[in-house]
Tab-separated table of C-alpha atoms in Angstrom:
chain	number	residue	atom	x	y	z
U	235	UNK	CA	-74.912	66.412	62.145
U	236	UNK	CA	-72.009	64.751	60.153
U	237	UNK	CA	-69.507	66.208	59.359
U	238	UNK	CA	-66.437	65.849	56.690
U	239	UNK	CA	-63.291	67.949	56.672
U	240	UNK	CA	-60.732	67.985	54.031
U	241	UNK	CA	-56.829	69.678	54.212
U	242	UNK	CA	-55.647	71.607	52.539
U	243	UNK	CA	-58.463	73.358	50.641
U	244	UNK	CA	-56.131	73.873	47.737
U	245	UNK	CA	-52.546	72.994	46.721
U	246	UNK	CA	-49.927	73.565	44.079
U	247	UNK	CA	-47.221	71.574	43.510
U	248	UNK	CA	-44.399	70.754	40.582
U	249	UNK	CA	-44.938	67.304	38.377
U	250	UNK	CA	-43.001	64.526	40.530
U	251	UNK	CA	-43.818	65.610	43.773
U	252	UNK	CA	-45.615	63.559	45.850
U	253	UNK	CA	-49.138	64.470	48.007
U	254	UNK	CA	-50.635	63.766	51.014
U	255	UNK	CA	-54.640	65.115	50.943
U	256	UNK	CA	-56.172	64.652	54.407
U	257	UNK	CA	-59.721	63.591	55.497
U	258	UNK	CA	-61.607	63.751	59.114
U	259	UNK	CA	-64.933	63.279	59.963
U	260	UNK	CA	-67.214	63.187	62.555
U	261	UNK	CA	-70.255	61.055	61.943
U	262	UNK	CA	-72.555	58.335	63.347
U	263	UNK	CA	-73.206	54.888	62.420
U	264	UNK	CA	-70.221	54.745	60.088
U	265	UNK	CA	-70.109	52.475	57.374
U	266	UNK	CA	-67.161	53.294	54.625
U	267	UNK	CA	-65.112	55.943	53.621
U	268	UNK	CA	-64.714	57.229	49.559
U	269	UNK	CA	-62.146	58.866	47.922
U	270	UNK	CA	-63.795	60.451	44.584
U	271	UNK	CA	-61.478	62.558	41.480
U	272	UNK	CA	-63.178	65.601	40.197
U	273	UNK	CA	-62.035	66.650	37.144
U	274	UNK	CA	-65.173	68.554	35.223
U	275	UNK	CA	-68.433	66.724	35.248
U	276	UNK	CA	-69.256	63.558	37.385
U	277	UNK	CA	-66.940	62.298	40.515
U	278	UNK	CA	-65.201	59.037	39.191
U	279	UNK	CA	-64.474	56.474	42.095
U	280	UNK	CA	-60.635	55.771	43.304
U	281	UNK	CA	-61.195	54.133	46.612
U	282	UNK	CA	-63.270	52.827	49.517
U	283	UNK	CA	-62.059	51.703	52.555
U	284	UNK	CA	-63.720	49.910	55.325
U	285	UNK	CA	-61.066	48.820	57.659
U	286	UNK	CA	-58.043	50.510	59.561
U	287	UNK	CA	-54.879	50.397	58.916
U	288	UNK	CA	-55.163	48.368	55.220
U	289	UNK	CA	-53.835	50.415	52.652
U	290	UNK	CA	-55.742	50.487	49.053
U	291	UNK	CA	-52.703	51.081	46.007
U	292	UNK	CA	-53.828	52.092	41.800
U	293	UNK	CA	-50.784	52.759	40.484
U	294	UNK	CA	-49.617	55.788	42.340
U	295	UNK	CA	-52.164	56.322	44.189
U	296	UNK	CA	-52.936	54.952	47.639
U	297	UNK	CA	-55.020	55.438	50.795
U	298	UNK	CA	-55.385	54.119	54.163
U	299	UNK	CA	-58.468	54.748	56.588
U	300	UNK	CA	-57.578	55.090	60.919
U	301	UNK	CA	-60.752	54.428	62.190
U	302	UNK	CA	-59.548	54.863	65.467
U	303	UNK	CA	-58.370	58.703	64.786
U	304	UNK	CA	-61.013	59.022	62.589
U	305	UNK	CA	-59.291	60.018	59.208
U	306	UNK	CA	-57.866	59.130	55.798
U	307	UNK	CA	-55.234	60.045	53.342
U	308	UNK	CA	-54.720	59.836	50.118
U	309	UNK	CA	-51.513	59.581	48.376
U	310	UNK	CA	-50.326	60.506	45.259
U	311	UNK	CA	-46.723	59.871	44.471
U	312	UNK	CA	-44.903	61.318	40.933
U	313	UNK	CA	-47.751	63.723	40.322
U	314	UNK	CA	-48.431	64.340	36.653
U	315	UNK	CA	-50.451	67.519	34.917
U	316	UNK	CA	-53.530	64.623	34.818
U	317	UNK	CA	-53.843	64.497	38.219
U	318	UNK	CA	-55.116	68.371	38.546
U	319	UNK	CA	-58.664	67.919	39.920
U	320	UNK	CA	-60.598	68.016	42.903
U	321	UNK	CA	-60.048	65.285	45.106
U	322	UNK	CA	-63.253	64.421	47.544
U	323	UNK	CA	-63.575	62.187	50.453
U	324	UNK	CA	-66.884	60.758	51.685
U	325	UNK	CA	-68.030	58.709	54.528
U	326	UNK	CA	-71.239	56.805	54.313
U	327	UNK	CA	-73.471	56.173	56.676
U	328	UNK	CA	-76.431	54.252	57.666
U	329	UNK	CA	-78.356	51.582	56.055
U	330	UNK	CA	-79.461	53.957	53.281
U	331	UNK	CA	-75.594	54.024	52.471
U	332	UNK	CA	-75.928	58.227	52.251
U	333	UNK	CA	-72.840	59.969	51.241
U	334	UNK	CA	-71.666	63.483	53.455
U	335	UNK	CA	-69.008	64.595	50.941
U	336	UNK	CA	-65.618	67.220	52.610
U	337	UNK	CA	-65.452	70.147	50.723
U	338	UNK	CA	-63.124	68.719	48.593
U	339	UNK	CA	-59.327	69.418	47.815
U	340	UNK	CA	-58.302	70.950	44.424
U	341	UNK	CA	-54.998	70.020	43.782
U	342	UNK	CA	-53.063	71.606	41.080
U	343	UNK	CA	-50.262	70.227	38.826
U	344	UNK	CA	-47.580	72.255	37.164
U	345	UNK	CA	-44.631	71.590	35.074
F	194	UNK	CA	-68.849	49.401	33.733
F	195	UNK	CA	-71.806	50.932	35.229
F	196	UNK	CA	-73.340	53.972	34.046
F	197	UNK	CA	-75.078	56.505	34.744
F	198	UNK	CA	-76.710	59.217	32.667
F	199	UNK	CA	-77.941	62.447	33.353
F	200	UNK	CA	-79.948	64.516	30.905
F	201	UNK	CA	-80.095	67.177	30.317
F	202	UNK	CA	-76.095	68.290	30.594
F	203	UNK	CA	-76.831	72.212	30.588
F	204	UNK	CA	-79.925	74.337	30.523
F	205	UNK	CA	-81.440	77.599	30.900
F	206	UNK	CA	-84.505	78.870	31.653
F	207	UNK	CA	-86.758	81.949	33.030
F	208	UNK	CA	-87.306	82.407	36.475
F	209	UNK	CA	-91.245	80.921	37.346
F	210	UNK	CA	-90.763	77.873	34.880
F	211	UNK	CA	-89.866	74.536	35.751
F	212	UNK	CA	-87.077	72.641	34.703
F	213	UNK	CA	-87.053	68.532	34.595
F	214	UNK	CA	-83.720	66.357	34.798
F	215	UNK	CA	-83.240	62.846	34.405
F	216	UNK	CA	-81.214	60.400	36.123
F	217	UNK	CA	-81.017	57.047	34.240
F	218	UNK	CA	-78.909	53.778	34.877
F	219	UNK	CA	-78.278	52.352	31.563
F	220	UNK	CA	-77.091	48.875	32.346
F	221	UNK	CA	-77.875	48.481	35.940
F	222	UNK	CA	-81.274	48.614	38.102
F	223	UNK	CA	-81.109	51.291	40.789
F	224	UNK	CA	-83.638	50.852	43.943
F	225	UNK	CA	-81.916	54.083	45.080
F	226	UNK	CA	-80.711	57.067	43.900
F	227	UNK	CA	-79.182	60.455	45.225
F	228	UNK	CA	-79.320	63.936	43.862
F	229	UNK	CA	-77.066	66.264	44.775
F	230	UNK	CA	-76.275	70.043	44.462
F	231	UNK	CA	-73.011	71.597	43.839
F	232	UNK	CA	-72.317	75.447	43.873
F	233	UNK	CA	-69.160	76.320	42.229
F	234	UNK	CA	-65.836	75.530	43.922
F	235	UNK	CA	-67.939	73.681	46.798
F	236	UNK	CA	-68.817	70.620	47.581
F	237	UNK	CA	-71.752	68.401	46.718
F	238	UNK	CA	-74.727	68.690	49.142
F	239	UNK	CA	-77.179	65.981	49.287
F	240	UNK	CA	-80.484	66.962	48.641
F	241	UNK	CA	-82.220	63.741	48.724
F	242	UNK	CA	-82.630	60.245	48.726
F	243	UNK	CA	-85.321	58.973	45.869
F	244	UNK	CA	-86.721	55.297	46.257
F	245	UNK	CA	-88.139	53.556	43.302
F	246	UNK	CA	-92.167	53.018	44.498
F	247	UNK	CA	-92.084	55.207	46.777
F	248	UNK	CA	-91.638	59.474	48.240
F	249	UNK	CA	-88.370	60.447	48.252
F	250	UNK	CA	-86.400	61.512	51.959
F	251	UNK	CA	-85.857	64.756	51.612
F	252	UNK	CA	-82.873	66.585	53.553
F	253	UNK	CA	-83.124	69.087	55.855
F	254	UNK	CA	-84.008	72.496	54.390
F	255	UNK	CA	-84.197	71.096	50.764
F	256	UNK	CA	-88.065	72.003	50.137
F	257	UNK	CA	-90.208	68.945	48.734
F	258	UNK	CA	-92.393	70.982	47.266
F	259	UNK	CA	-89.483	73.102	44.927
F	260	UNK	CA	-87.727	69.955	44.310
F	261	UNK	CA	-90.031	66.831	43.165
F	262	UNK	CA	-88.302	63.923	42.716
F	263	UNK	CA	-90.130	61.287	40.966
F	264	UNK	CA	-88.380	57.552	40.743
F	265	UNK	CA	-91.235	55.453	38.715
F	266	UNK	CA	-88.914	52.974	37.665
F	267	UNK	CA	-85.488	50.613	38.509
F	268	UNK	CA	-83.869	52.492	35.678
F	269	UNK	CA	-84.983	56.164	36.305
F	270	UNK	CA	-85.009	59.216	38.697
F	271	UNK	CA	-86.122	62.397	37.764
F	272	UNK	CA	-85.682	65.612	39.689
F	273	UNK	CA	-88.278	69.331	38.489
F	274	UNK	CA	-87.234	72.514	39.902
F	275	UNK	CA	-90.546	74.114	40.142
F	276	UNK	CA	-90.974	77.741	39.697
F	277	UNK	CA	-87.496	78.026	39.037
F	278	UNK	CA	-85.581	81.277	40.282
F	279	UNK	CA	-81.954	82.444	39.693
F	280	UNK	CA	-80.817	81.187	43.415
F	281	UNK	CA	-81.357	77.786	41.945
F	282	UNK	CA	-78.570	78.616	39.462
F	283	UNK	CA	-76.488	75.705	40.336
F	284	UNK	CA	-74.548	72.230	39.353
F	285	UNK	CA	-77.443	68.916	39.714
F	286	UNK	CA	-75.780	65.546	39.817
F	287	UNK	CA	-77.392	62.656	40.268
F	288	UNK	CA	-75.797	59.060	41.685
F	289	UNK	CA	-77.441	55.649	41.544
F	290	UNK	CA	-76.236	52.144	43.147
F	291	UNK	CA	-76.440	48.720	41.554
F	292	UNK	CA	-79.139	47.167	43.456
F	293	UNK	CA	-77.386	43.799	42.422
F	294	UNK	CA	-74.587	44.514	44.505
F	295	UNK	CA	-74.072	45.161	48.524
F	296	UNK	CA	-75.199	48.415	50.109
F	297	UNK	CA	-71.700	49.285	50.525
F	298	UNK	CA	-70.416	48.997	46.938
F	299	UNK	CA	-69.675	52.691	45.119
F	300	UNK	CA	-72.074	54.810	43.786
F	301	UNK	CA	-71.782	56.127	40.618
F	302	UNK	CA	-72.273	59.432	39.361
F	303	UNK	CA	-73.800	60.944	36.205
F	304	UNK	CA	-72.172	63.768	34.409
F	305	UNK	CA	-74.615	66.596	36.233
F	306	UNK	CA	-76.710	69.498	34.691
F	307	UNK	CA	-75.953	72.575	35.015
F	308	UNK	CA	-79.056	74.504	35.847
F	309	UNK	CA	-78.905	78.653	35.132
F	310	UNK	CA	-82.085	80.449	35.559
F	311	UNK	CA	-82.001	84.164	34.112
């Protein structure tokens, strides 16, 4: 069965810090890895990454995928109140590109 | 951009009816589309795949027959709860992908329904 892992489950942390939000998995016949923002309603699409070791950069955020270890980050440097959401990794798989979503990280912002 | 849109966003309904959402691609034709469940603070759960023309894969322990997905057309997917109960209380979304494009470009999402059976 796959499986997708995301660390920490939660986190708090003060507008300007920076975050790292972790992603394993454990599946077969990999084909890409997602990083989705969940704010209220519909995942909205930051990145996918395909190869190891080539980091993807919006603004301040980036992400890098070690295929070898199998996980991702994602970072998010000067963190702002916006950025309070859930944060959700996904690797699909197969030819009917199927998406196993982690459990997701909610990441809160304060001021 | 590509969108998706779900309808409806929120409903509620008795337990024993059946309750109909639709997934539509408004400016894109989607071969494939995903629905997924989502119980509150966890993560979405695939339910199944739905192929225009044809039956939908089904994942395991998702039961067909509760959960007809019906994909009649490039542009739209529709998912009935039958004989609804309040254990299907929960958060629908659907996702489509732009048949135009590679298998491995992003999927997008509609804005989900949230189901609540009383």
């Amino acid at each position: 069965e796959d499986k997708v892992v995301q660390s920490p489950l939660s986190l708090v942390v003060h507008e300007g810090d920076t975050v790292t939000l972790n992603c394993s998995y454990e599946v077969t016949n990999f084909r890409s890895l997602l990083w989705y923002k969940q704010e209220k309603k519909a995942p909205t699409f930051l990145f996918m990454l395909t190869s190891s070791g080539i980091e993807k950069k919006s603004g301040r955020l980036s992400s890098i995928l070690d295929k070898k270890e199998l996980f991702s980050i994602l970072n998010i440097t000067a963190t702002q109140t916006g950025d309070s959401a859930v944060y959700l990794c996904a690797v699909r798989t197969g030819t009917a590109s199927k998406l196993t979503f982690g459990t997701g990280t909610r990441l809160q912002v304060t001021l | 951009g590509a969108v998706v849109s779900q309808h409806p966003s929120w409903v509620i309904c008795k337990s024993g009816t059946s309750v109909k959402i639709e997934c539509r691609s408004l400016d894109f034709q989607a071969t494939t589309m995903f629905w997924y469940r989502q119980f509150p603070k966890q993560s979405l759960m695939l339910m199944a795949t739905s192929n225009e023309g044809s039956k939908a894969t089904y994942e395991q322990g998702v039961e067909k027959d509760k959960f007809l997905i019906n994909h009649a057309s490039l542009t739209l997917s529709t998912l009935t709860v039958t004989s609804a109960h309040p254990e299907d209380s929960s958060f629908y979304i659907c996702s489509a992908r732009d048949s135009a494009r590679d298998r491995d470009s992003p999927l997008h999402f509609g804005n989900g329904t949230r189901l609540t059976v009383t």
